[in-house]
Amino acid sequence: MTLDRFIQLWTHRYHKSCHIFKAYFLGYSAAFHFLWRKLFFKKGKDLIGIVRTEHFGDIVAVEPISRYVRSLYPDAHIVWFVKPVFRELVANNPSVNEVFPEFCISERKALLSLGVFDKIFELQFRNNNYCPKCQVFKENPIAQQRNINVYNYFNYGNLLEVFAQSGDLIAPNAVFPADDQPKLYLTDDHRKKVEKLALTKPYLVLHCQSNYILKDWPADKWNQLVAWMAEKYDYQMVEVGLKSNLTVATDKYQNLCGQLSILETAEVIRNAAFFIGLDSGPSHLANAVGTYGMILMGSLNDFPTYNPYSGGYGRQDNAVFIRQEGEVCANLSFDFVQNKIEAVLDHSAHGV
């Protein structure tokens, strides 16, 4: 072994060990925090945890579970476990008493191993319950028992139904028994931030790039779509997301990528006439705020015609899925997508 390789190896081990030590320290500290809280609970009051730490579209999709758990345990102290970057999605949820910003899975394992919580609803399965620094998975016994995993989860329904089953809140392959329309809890701060943008109305919101290449539609086709809509319609077009890969030359287009928080993005979408995008986080925001959606979707791995949404998008009362069975999103032709969007914009009562 060379000296450089030796140093790299032990540097990695040092950082990993420090990370694990911090995780367990935080986990045991959190256990003390919750034990202290329980000392002041009224007799019979439960401490309940809901675990859905990522991704942000999934967190939005399972929001109805917070209301359902609250209906089952009206007097409980409900804690939502989430990654800090997504804390804003649950911070203002009136069904949640406390948000636990999770450092990593090892922290949660340490905390839950002490039996402080009276009930835990894990809305995750092994494949999306992993810390790359600790290199640790957190198993969900319910998901294991029901054989729910990353390779088959859409065989169990939409995201809300899948994660409700993973948390043992509903029976296998059951329909969610309560209001399944996701909600967001926007504040005046979000509204004021978007008002300052002074976006020209009416406008369409575009989301053109997901976090998974198999869900994407090529940038050159998006460029062509924007140019066509700019020529034919009076809508402004506003792109949201982390970053843009478009090269657009029209004053009807505005790039807001990377400039907004998640809930500020939701407020932009809420004020839009339409949302046109992919199966990704912003489409779940659009579903939650009630903006009519045109969603470009294709087959995904072993799921030729999956449906991730509940509520208005899930029933396609408030959305149209632009898809062809067996084709990945990238293979959707421009003409096919154009015709689907044209049908909505020309004939919808919301059109200009």
JSON list of C-alpha atoms in Angstrom, two decimals, residues 89-263:
[
{"chain": "A", "resi": 89, "resn": "LEU", "atom": "CA", "xyz": [-42.47, 21.10, 4.27]},
{"chain": "A", "resi": 90, "resn": "VAL", "atom": "CA", "xyz": [-43.73, 19.98, 7.68]},
{"chain": "A", "resi": 91, "resn": "ALA", "atom": "CA", "xyz": [-42.83, 22.91, 9.93]},
{"chain": "A", "resi": 92, "resn": "ASN", "atom": "CA", "xyz": [-46.24, 24.60, 9.61]},
{"chain": "A", "resi": 93, "resn": "ASN", "atom": "CA", "xyz": [-48.36, 21.45, 9.46]},
{"chain": "A", "resi": 94, "resn": "PRO", "atom": "CA", "xyz": [-51.03, 21.83, 12.18]},
{"chain": "A", "resi": 95, "resn": "SER", "atom": "CA", "xyz": [-51.29, 18.04, 12.57]},
{"chain": "A", "resi": 96, "resn": "VAL", "atom": "CA", "xyz": [-47.63, 17.84, 13.63]},
{"chain": "A", "resi": 97, "resn": "ASN", "atom": "CA", "xyz": [-46.47, 19.01, 17.06]},
{"chain": "A", "resi": 98, "resn": "GLU", "atom": "CA", "xyz": [-42.76, 18.83, 16.48]},
{"chain": "A", "resi": 99, "resn": "VAL", "atom": "CA", "xyz": [-40.30, 18.40, 13.62]},
{"chain": "A", "resi": 100, "resn": "PHE", "atom": "CA", "xyz": [-37.20, 16.30, 14.21]},
{"chain": "A", "resi": 101, "resn": "PRO", "atom": "CA", "xyz": [-34.44, 17.33, 11.74]},
{"chain": "A", "resi": 102, "resn": "GLU", "atom": "CA", "xyz": [-32.61, 14.04, 11.34]},
{"chain": "A", "resi": 103, "resn": "PHE", "atom": "CA", "xyz": [-28.80, 14.10, 11.15]},
{"chain": "A", "resi": 104, "resn": "CYS", "atom": "CA", "xyz": [-28.61, 10.58, 9.75]},
{"chain": "A", "resi": 105, "resn": "ILE", "atom": "CA", "xyz": [-30.10, 7.11, 10.03]},
{"chain": "A", "resi": 106, "resn": "SER", "atom": "CA", "xyz": [-27.68, 6.02, 12.76]},
{"chain": "A", "resi": 107, "resn": "GLU", "atom": "CA", "xyz": [-28.99, 8.86, 14.93]},
{"chain": "A", "resi": 108, "resn": "ARG", "atom": "CA", "xyz": [-32.54, 7.61, 14.44]},
{"chain": "A", "resi": 109, "resn": "LYS", "atom": "CA", "xyz": [-31.53, 4.01, 15.13]},
{"chain": "A", "resi": 110, "resn": "ALA", "atom": "CA", "xyz": [-29.93, 5.05, 18.40]},
{"chain": "A", "resi": 111, "resn": "LEU", "atom": "CA", "xyz": [-32.95, 7.11, 19.41]},
{"chain": "A", "resi": 112, "resn": "LEU", "atom": "CA", "xyz": [-35.56, 4.51, 18.56]},
{"chain": "A", "resi": 113, "resn": "SER", "atom": "CA", "xyz": [-33.58, 1.66, 20.15]},
{"chain": "A", "resi": 114, "resn": "LEU", "atom": "CA", "xyz": [-34.30, 3.17, 23.57]},
{"chain": "A", "resi": 115, "resn": "GLY", "atom": "CA", "xyz": [-38.08, 2.76, 23.24]},
{"chain": "A", "resi": 116, "resn": "VAL", "atom": "CA", "xyz": [-38.94, 6.37, 24.02]},
{"chain": "A", "resi": 117, "resn": "PHE", "atom": "CA", "xyz": [-41.71, 6.57, 21.41]},
{"chain": "A", "resi": 118, "resn": "ASP", "atom": "CA", "xyz": [-45.02, 4.86, 22.02]},
{"chain": "A", "resi": 119, "resn": "LYS", "atom": "CA", "xyz": [-45.65, 4.36, 18.31]},
{"chain": "A", "resi": 120, "resn": "ILE", "atom": "CA", "xyz": [-43.51, 4.78, 15.19]},
{"chain": "A", "resi": 121, "resn": "PHE", "atom": "CA", "xyz": [-44.92, 4.91, 11.67]},
{"chain": "A", "resi": 122, "resn": "GLU", "atom": "CA", "xyz": [-42.02, 4.33, 9.26]},
{"chain": "A", "resi": 123, "resn": "LEU", "atom": "CA", "xyz": [-43.06, 5.56, 5.84]},
{"chain": "A", "resi": 124, "resn": "GLN", "atom": "CA", "xyz": [-39.88, 4.24, 4.27]},
{"chain": "A", "resi": 125, "resn": "PHE", "atom": "CA", "xyz": [-38.37, 0.98, 3.13]},
{"chain": "A", "resi": 126, "resn": "ARG", "atom": "CA", "xyz": [-34.78, -0.20, 3.07]},
{"chain": "A", "resi": 127, "resn": "ASN", "atom": "CA", "xyz": [-33.74, 1.20, -0.26]},
{"chain": "A", "resi": 128, "resn": "ASN", "atom": "CA", "xyz": [-34.59, 4.79, 0.66]},
{"chain": "A", "resi": 129, "resn": "ASN", "atom": "CA", "xyz": [-33.38, 4.47, 4.25]},
{"chain": "A", "resi": 130, "resn": "TYR", "atom": "CA", "xyz": [-29.62, 4.71, 3.87]},
{"chain": "A", "resi": 131, "resn": "CYS", "atom": "CA", "xyz": [-26.75, 6.88, 5.11]},
{"chain": "A", "resi": 132, "resn": "PRO", "atom": "CA", "xyz": [-23.78, 6.88, 2.70]},
{"chain": "A", "resi": 133, "resn": "LYS", "atom": "CA", "xyz": [-21.40, 8.23, 5.35]},
{"chain": "A", "resi": 134, "resn": "CYS", "atom": "CA", "xyz": [-22.22, 5.54, 7.92]},
{"chain": "A", "resi": 135, "resn": "GLN", "atom": "CA", "xyz": [-22.86, 3.06, 5.12]},
{"chain": "A", "resi": 136, "resn": "VAL", "atom": "CA", "xyz": [-25.83, 1.89, 7.18]},
{"chain": "A", "resi": 137, "resn": "PHE", "atom": "CA", "xyz": [-29.33, 0.81, 6.15]},
{"chain": "A", "resi": 138, "resn": "LYS", "atom": "CA", "xyz": [-32.38, 1.06, 8.40]},
{"chain": "A", "resi": 139, "resn": "GLU", "atom": "CA", "xyz": [-34.75, -1.82, 7.89]},
{"chain": "A", "resi": 140, "resn": "ASN", "atom": "CA", "xyz": [-38.52, -1.41, 8.13]},
{"chain": "A", "resi": 141, "resn": "PRO", "atom": "CA", "xyz": [-39.93, -4.73, 9.38]},
{"chain": "A", "resi": 142, "resn": "ILE", "atom": "CA", "xyz": [-43.42, -3.95, 8.04]},
{"chain": "A", "resi": 143, "resn": "ALA", "atom": "CA", "xyz": [-42.13, -3.22, 4.54]},
{"chain": "A", "resi": 144, "resn": "GLN", "atom": "CA", "xyz": [-39.98, -6.36, 4.69]},
{"chain": "A", "resi": 145, "resn": "GLN", "atom": "CA", "xyz": [-42.91, -8.48, 5.80]},
{"chain": "A", "resi": 146, "resn": "ARG", "atom": "CA", "xyz": [-45.07, -7.10, 2.99]},
{"chain": "A", "resi": 147, "resn": "ASN", "atom": "CA", "xyz": [-42.22, -7.34, 0.46]},
{"chain": "A", "resi": 148, "resn": "ILE", "atom": "CA", "xyz": [-42.31, -3.63, -0.41]},
{"chain": "A", "resi": 149, "resn": "ASN", "atom": "CA", "xyz": [-39.04, -2.44, -1.93]},
{"chain": "A", "resi": 150, "resn": "VAL", "atom": "CA", "xyz": [-37.61, -0.13, -4.57]},
{"chain": "A", "resi": 151, "resn": "TYR", "atom": "CA", "xyz": [-38.11, -2.71, -7.31]},
{"chain": "A", "resi": 152, "resn": "ASN", "atom": "CA", "xyz": [-41.84, -3.29, -6.81]},
{"chain": "A", "resi": 153, "resn": "TYR", "atom": "CA", "xyz": [-43.32, -0.47, -4.74]},
{"chain": "A", "resi": 154, "resn": "PHE", "atom": "CA", "xyz": [-45.61, 0.93, -7.44]},
{"chain": "A", "resi": 155, "resn": "ASN", "atom": "CA", "xyz": [-47.31, -2.46, -7.57]},
{"chain": "A", "resi": 156, "resn": "TYR", "atom": "CA", "xyz": [-48.86, -1.47, -4.22]},
{"chain": "A", "resi": 157, "resn": "GLY", "atom": "CA", "xyz": [-50.56, 1.74, -5.39]},
{"chain": "A", "resi": 158, "resn": "ASN", "atom": "CA", "xyz": [-49.64, 5.41, -5.46]},
{"chain": "A", "resi": 159, "resn": "LEU", "atom": "CA", "xyz": [-46.99, 6.88, -3.15]},
{"chain": "A", "resi": 160, "resn": "LEU", "atom": "CA", "xyz": [-49.49, 7.69, -0.42]},
{"chain": "A", "resi": 161, "resn": "GLU", "atom": "CA", "xyz": [-50.85, 4.15, -0.44]},
{"chain": "A", "resi": 162, "resn": "VAL", "atom": "CA", "xyz": [-47.38, 2.56, -0.65]},
{"chain": "A", "resi": 163, "resn": "PHE", "atom": "CA", "xyz": [-46.03, 4.45, 2.33]},
{"chain": "A", "resi": 164, "resn": "ALA", "atom": "CA", "xyz": [-49.23, 4.04, 4.35]},
{"chain": "A", "resi": 165, "resn": "GLN", "atom": "CA", "xyz": [-48.80, 0.28, 3.85]},
{"chain": "A", "resi": 166, "resn": "SER", "atom": "CA", "xyz": [-45.10, 0.51, 4.77]},
{"chain": "A", "resi": 167, "resn": "GLY", "atom": "CA", "xyz": [-46.11, 2.22, 8.00]},
{"chain": "A", "resi": 168, "resn": "ASP", "atom": "CA", "xyz": [-48.78, -0.40, 8.80]},
{"chain": "A", "resi": 169, "resn": "LEU", "atom": "CA", "xyz": [-51.47, 2.27, 8.65]},
{"chain": "A", "resi": 170, "resn": "ILE", "atom": "CA", "xyz": [-53.55, 0.40, 6.08]},
{"chain": "A", "resi": 171, "resn": "ALA", "atom": "CA", "xyz": [-53.87, -3.23, 5.04]},
{"chain": "A", "resi": 172, "resn": "PRO", "atom": "CA", "xyz": [-51.87, -4.62, 2.09]},
{"chain": "A", "resi": 173, "resn": "ASN", "atom": "CA", "xyz": [-53.11, -3.23, -1.24]},
{"chain": "A", "resi": 174, "resn": "ALA", "atom": "CA", "xyz": [-55.80, -1.19, 0.53]},
{"chain": "A", "resi": 175, "resn": "VAL", "atom": "CA", "xyz": [-57.05, 2.21, -0.58]},
{"chain": "A", "resi": 176, "resn": "PHE", "atom": "CA", "xyz": [-56.17, 5.13, 1.70]},
{"chain": "A", "resi": 177, "resn": "PRO", "atom": "CA", "xyz": [-59.25, 5.51, 3.95]},
{"chain": "A", "resi": 178, "resn": "ALA", "atom": "CA", "xyz": [-59.22, 9.29, 4.47]},
{"chain": "A", "resi": 179, "resn": "ASP", "atom": "CA", "xyz": [-58.88, 12.50, 2.45]},
{"chain": "A", "resi": 180, "resn": "ASP", "atom": "CA", "xyz": [-56.08, 11.72, -0.01]},
{"chain": "A", "resi": 181, "resn": "GLN", "atom": "CA", "xyz": [-55.55, 15.24, -1.38]},
{"chain": "A", "resi": 182, "resn": "PRO", "atom": "CA", "xyz": [-52.07, 16.47, -0.33]},
{"chain": "A", "resi": 183, "resn": "LYS", "atom": "CA", "xyz": [-51.89, 19.94, 1.23]},
{"chain": "A", "resi": 184, "resn": "LEU", "atom": "CA", "xyz": [-49.18, 22.51, 1.76]},
{"chain": "A", "resi": 185, "resn": "TYR", "atom": "CA", "xyz": [-49.08, 25.07, 4.53]},
{"chain": "A", "resi": 186, "resn": "LEU", "atom": "CA", "xyz": [-47.89, 28.31, 2.96]},
{"chain": "A", "resi": 187, "resn": "THR", "atom": "CA", "xyz": [-47.31, 31.45, 5.00]},
{"chain": "A", "resi": 188, "resn": "ASP", "atom": "CA", "xyz": [-47.47, 35.18, 4.38]},
{"chain": "A", "resi": 189, "resn": "ASP", "atom": "CA", "xyz": [-43.68, 35.17, 4.02]},
{"chain": "A", "resi": 190, "resn": "HIS", "atom": "CA", "xyz": [-43.93, 32.84, 1.02]},
{"chain": "A", "resi": 191, "resn": "ARG", "atom": "CA", "xyz": [-46.63, 35.00, -0.54]},
{"chain": "A", "resi": 192, "resn": "LYS", "atom": "CA", "xyz": [-44.71, 38.22, 0.04]},
{"chain": "A", "resi": 193, "resn": "LYS", "atom": "CA", "xyz": [-41.55, 36.78, -1.52]},
{"chain": "A", "resi": 194, "resn": "VAL", "atom": "CA", "xyz": [-43.43, 35.77, -4.66]},
{"chain": "A", "resi": 195, "resn": "GLU", "atom": "CA", "xyz": [-45.29, 39.09, -4.84]},
{"chain": "A", "resi": 196, "resn": "LYS", "atom": "CA", "xyz": [-41.90, 40.84, -4.98]},
{"chain": "A", "resi": 197, "resn": "LEU", "atom": "CA", "xyz": [-41.07, 38.87, -8.11]},
{"chain": "A", "resi": 198, "resn": "ALA", "atom": "CA", "xyz": [-43.88, 40.73, -9.91]},
{"chain": "A", "resi": 199, "resn": "LEU", "atom": "CA", "xyz": [-44.49, 37.87, -12.31]},
{"chain": "A", "resi": 200, "resn": "THR", "atom": "CA", "xyz": [-46.56, 38.79, -15.33]},
{"chain": "A", "resi": 201, "resn": "LYS", "atom": "CA", "xyz": [-49.90, 37.00, -15.37]},
{"chain": "A", "resi": 202, "resn": "PRO", "atom": "CA", "xyz": [-51.21, 34.79, -16.77]},
{"chain": "A", "resi": 203, "resn": "TYR", "atom": "CA", "xyz": [-48.20, 32.49, -16.70]},
{"chain": "A", "resi": 204, "resn": "LEU", "atom": "CA", "xyz": [-47.37, 28.81, -16.99]},
{"chain": "A", "resi": 205, "resn": "VAL", "atom": "CA", "xyz": [-44.86, 27.09, -14.73]},
{"chain": "A", "resi": 206, "resn": "LEU", "atom": "CA", "xyz": [-42.40, 24.70, -16.32]},
{"chain": "A", "resi": 207, "resn": "HIS", "atom": "CA", "xyz": [-40.25, 22.09, -14.62]},
{"chain": "A", "resi": 208, "resn": "CYS", "atom": "CA", "xyz": [-37.90, 20.50, -17.13]},
{"chain": "A", "resi": 209, "resn": "GLN", "atom": "CA", "xyz": [-35.31, 18.46, -15.23]},
{"chain": "A", "resi": 210, "resn": "SER", "atom": "CA", "xyz": [-35.81, 15.82, -12.52]},
{"chain": "A", "resi": 211, "resn": "ASN", "atom": "CA", "xyz": [-33.31, 14.11, -10.22]},
{"chain": "A", "resi": 212, "resn": "TYR", "atom": "CA", "xyz": [-33.54, 10.88, -12.27]},
{"chain": "A", "resi": 213, "resn": "ILE", "atom": "CA", "xyz": [-32.58, 10.85, -15.94]},
{"chain": "A", "resi": 214, "resn": "LEU", "atom": "CA", "xyz": [-35.14, 8.19, -16.86]},
{"chain": "A", "resi": 215, "resn": "LYS", "atom": "CA", "xyz": [-37.91, 10.64, -15.97]},
{"chain": "A", "resi": 216, "resn": "ASP", "atom": "CA", "xyz": [-36.54, 13.46, -18.11]},
{"chain": "A", "resi": 217, "resn": "TRP", "atom": "CA", "xyz": [-37.50, 14.83, -21.53]},
{"chain": "A", "resi": 218, "resn": "PRO", "atom": "CA", "xyz": [-34.62, 16.16, -23.67]},
{"chain": "A", "resi": 219, "resn": "ALA", "atom": "CA", "xyz": [-33.70, 19.84, -23.38]},
{"chain": "A", "resi": 220, "resn": "ASP", "atom": "CA", "xyz": [-33.89, 20.43, -27.14]},
{"chain": "A", "resi": 221, "resn": "LYS", "atom": "CA", "xyz": [-37.53, 19.32, -27.11]},
{"chain": "A", "resi": 222, "resn": "TRP", "atom": "CA", "xyz": [-38.27, 21.63, -24.17]},
{"chain": "A", "resi": 223, "resn": "ASN", "atom": "CA", "xyz": [-36.63, 24.49, -26.10]},
{"chain": "A", "resi": 224, "resn": "GLN", "atom": "CA", "xyz": [-38.84, 23.69, -29.07]},
{"chain": "A", "resi": 225, "resn": "LEU", "atom": "CA", "xyz": [-41.94, 23.54, -26.86]},
{"chain": "A", "resi": 226, "resn": "VAL", "atom": "CA", "xyz": [-41.19, 26.91, -25.25]},
{"chain": "A", "resi": 227, "resn": "ALA", "atom": "CA", "xyz": [-40.62, 28.53, -28.65]},
{"chain": "A", "resi": 228, "resn": "TRP", "atom": "CA", "xyz": [-43.91, 27.12, -29.97]},
{"chain": "A", "resi": 229, "resn": "MET", "atom": "CA", "xyz": [-45.92, 28.23, -26.92]},
{"chain": "A", "resi": 230, "resn": "ALA", "atom": "CA", "xyz": [-44.33, 31.68, -27.00]},
{"chain": "A", "resi": 231, "resn": "GLU", "atom": "CA", "xyz": [-45.42, 32.09, -30.61]},
{"chain": "A", "resi": 232, "resn": "LYS", "atom": "CA", "xyz": [-48.95, 30.74, -30.24]},
{"chain": "A", "resi": 233, "resn": "TYR", "atom": "CA", "xyz": [-50.10, 31.80, -26.75]},
{"chain": "A", "resi": 234, "resn": "ASP", "atom": "CA", "xyz": [-50.12, 34.90, -24.60]},
{"chain": "A", "resi": 235, "resn": "TYR", "atom": "CA", "xyz": [-48.83, 33.13, -21.52]},
{"chain": "A", "resi": 236, "resn": "GLN", "atom": "CA", "xyz": [-45.57, 34.01, -19.86]},
{"chain": "A", "resi": 237, "resn": "MET", "atom": "CA", "xyz": [-43.50, 30.94, -18.98]},
{"chain": "A", "resi": 238, "resn": "VAL", "atom": "CA", "xyz": [-41.65, 30.57, -15.69]},
{"chain": "A", "resi": 239, "resn": "GLU", "atom": "CA", "xyz": [-39.19, 27.73, -15.15]},
{"chain": "A", "resi": 240, "resn": "VAL", "atom": "CA", "xyz": [-38.60, 26.39, -11.62]},
{"chain": "A", "resi": 241, "resn": "GLY", "atom": "CA", "xyz": [-36.26, 23.76, -10.19]},
{"chain": "A", "resi": 242, "resn": "LEU", "atom": "CA", "xyz": [-32.65, 23.54, -9.07]},
{"chain": "A", "resi": 243, "resn": "LYS", "atom": "CA", "xyz": [-31.09, 24.50, -12.39]},
{"chain": "A", "resi": 244, "resn": "SER", "atom": "CA", "xyz": [-32.06, 24.99, -16.01]},
{"chain": "A", "resi": 245, "resn": "ASN", "atom": "CA", "xyz": [-30.61, 23.26, -19.03]},
{"chain": "A", "resi": 246, "resn": "LEU", "atom": "CA", "xyz": [-32.65, 25.29, -21.54]},
{"chain": "A", "resi": 247, "resn": "THR", "atom": "CA", "xyz": [-31.35, 27.80, -24.07]},
{"chain": "A", "resi": 248, "resn": "VAL", "atom": "CA", "xyz": [-34.39, 29.96, -24.66]},
{"chain": "A", "resi": 249, "resn": "ALA", "atom": "CA", "xyz": [-34.49, 33.23, -26.59]},
{"chain": "A", "resi": 250, "resn": "THR", "atom": "CA", "xyz": [-37.88, 34.82, -25.88]},
{"chain": "A", "resi": 251, "resn": "ASP", "atom": "CA", "xyz": [-39.01, 37.55, -23.54]},
{"chain": "A", "resi": 252, "resn": "LYS", "atom": "CA", "xyz": [-41.95, 35.33, -22.58]},
{"chain": "A", "resi": 253, "resn": "TYR", "atom": "CA", "xyz": [-39.63, 33.05, -20.59]},
{"chain": "A", "resi": 254, "resn": "GLN", "atom": "CA", "xyz": [-38.21, 33.64, -17.11]},
{"chain": "A", "resi": 255, "resn": "ASN", "atom": "CA", "xyz": [-35.75, 31.38, -15.31]},
{"chain": "A", "resi": 256, "resn": "LEU", "atom": "CA", "xyz": [-36.29, 31.14, -11.53]},
{"chain": "A", "resi": 257, "resn": "CYS", "atom": "CA", "xyz": [-34.26, 27.96, -11.08]},
{"chain": "A", "resi": 258, "resn": "GLY", "atom": "CA", "xyz": [-32.19, 27.92, -7.91]},
{"chain": "A", "resi": 259, "resn": "GLN", "atom": "CA", "xyz": [-33.69, 31.18, -6.64]},
{"chain": "A", "resi": 260, "resn": "LEU", "atom": "CA", "xyz": [-36.56, 29.94, -4.46]},
{"chain": "A", "resi": 261, "resn": "SER", "atom": "CA", "xyz": [-37.18, 27.73, -1.48]},
{"chain": "A", "resi": 262, "resn": "ILE", "atom": "CA", "xyz": [-39.45, 24.72, -1.92]},
{"chain": "A", "resi": 263, "resn": "LEU", "atom": "CA", "xyz": [-42.51, 26.48, -0.52]}
]
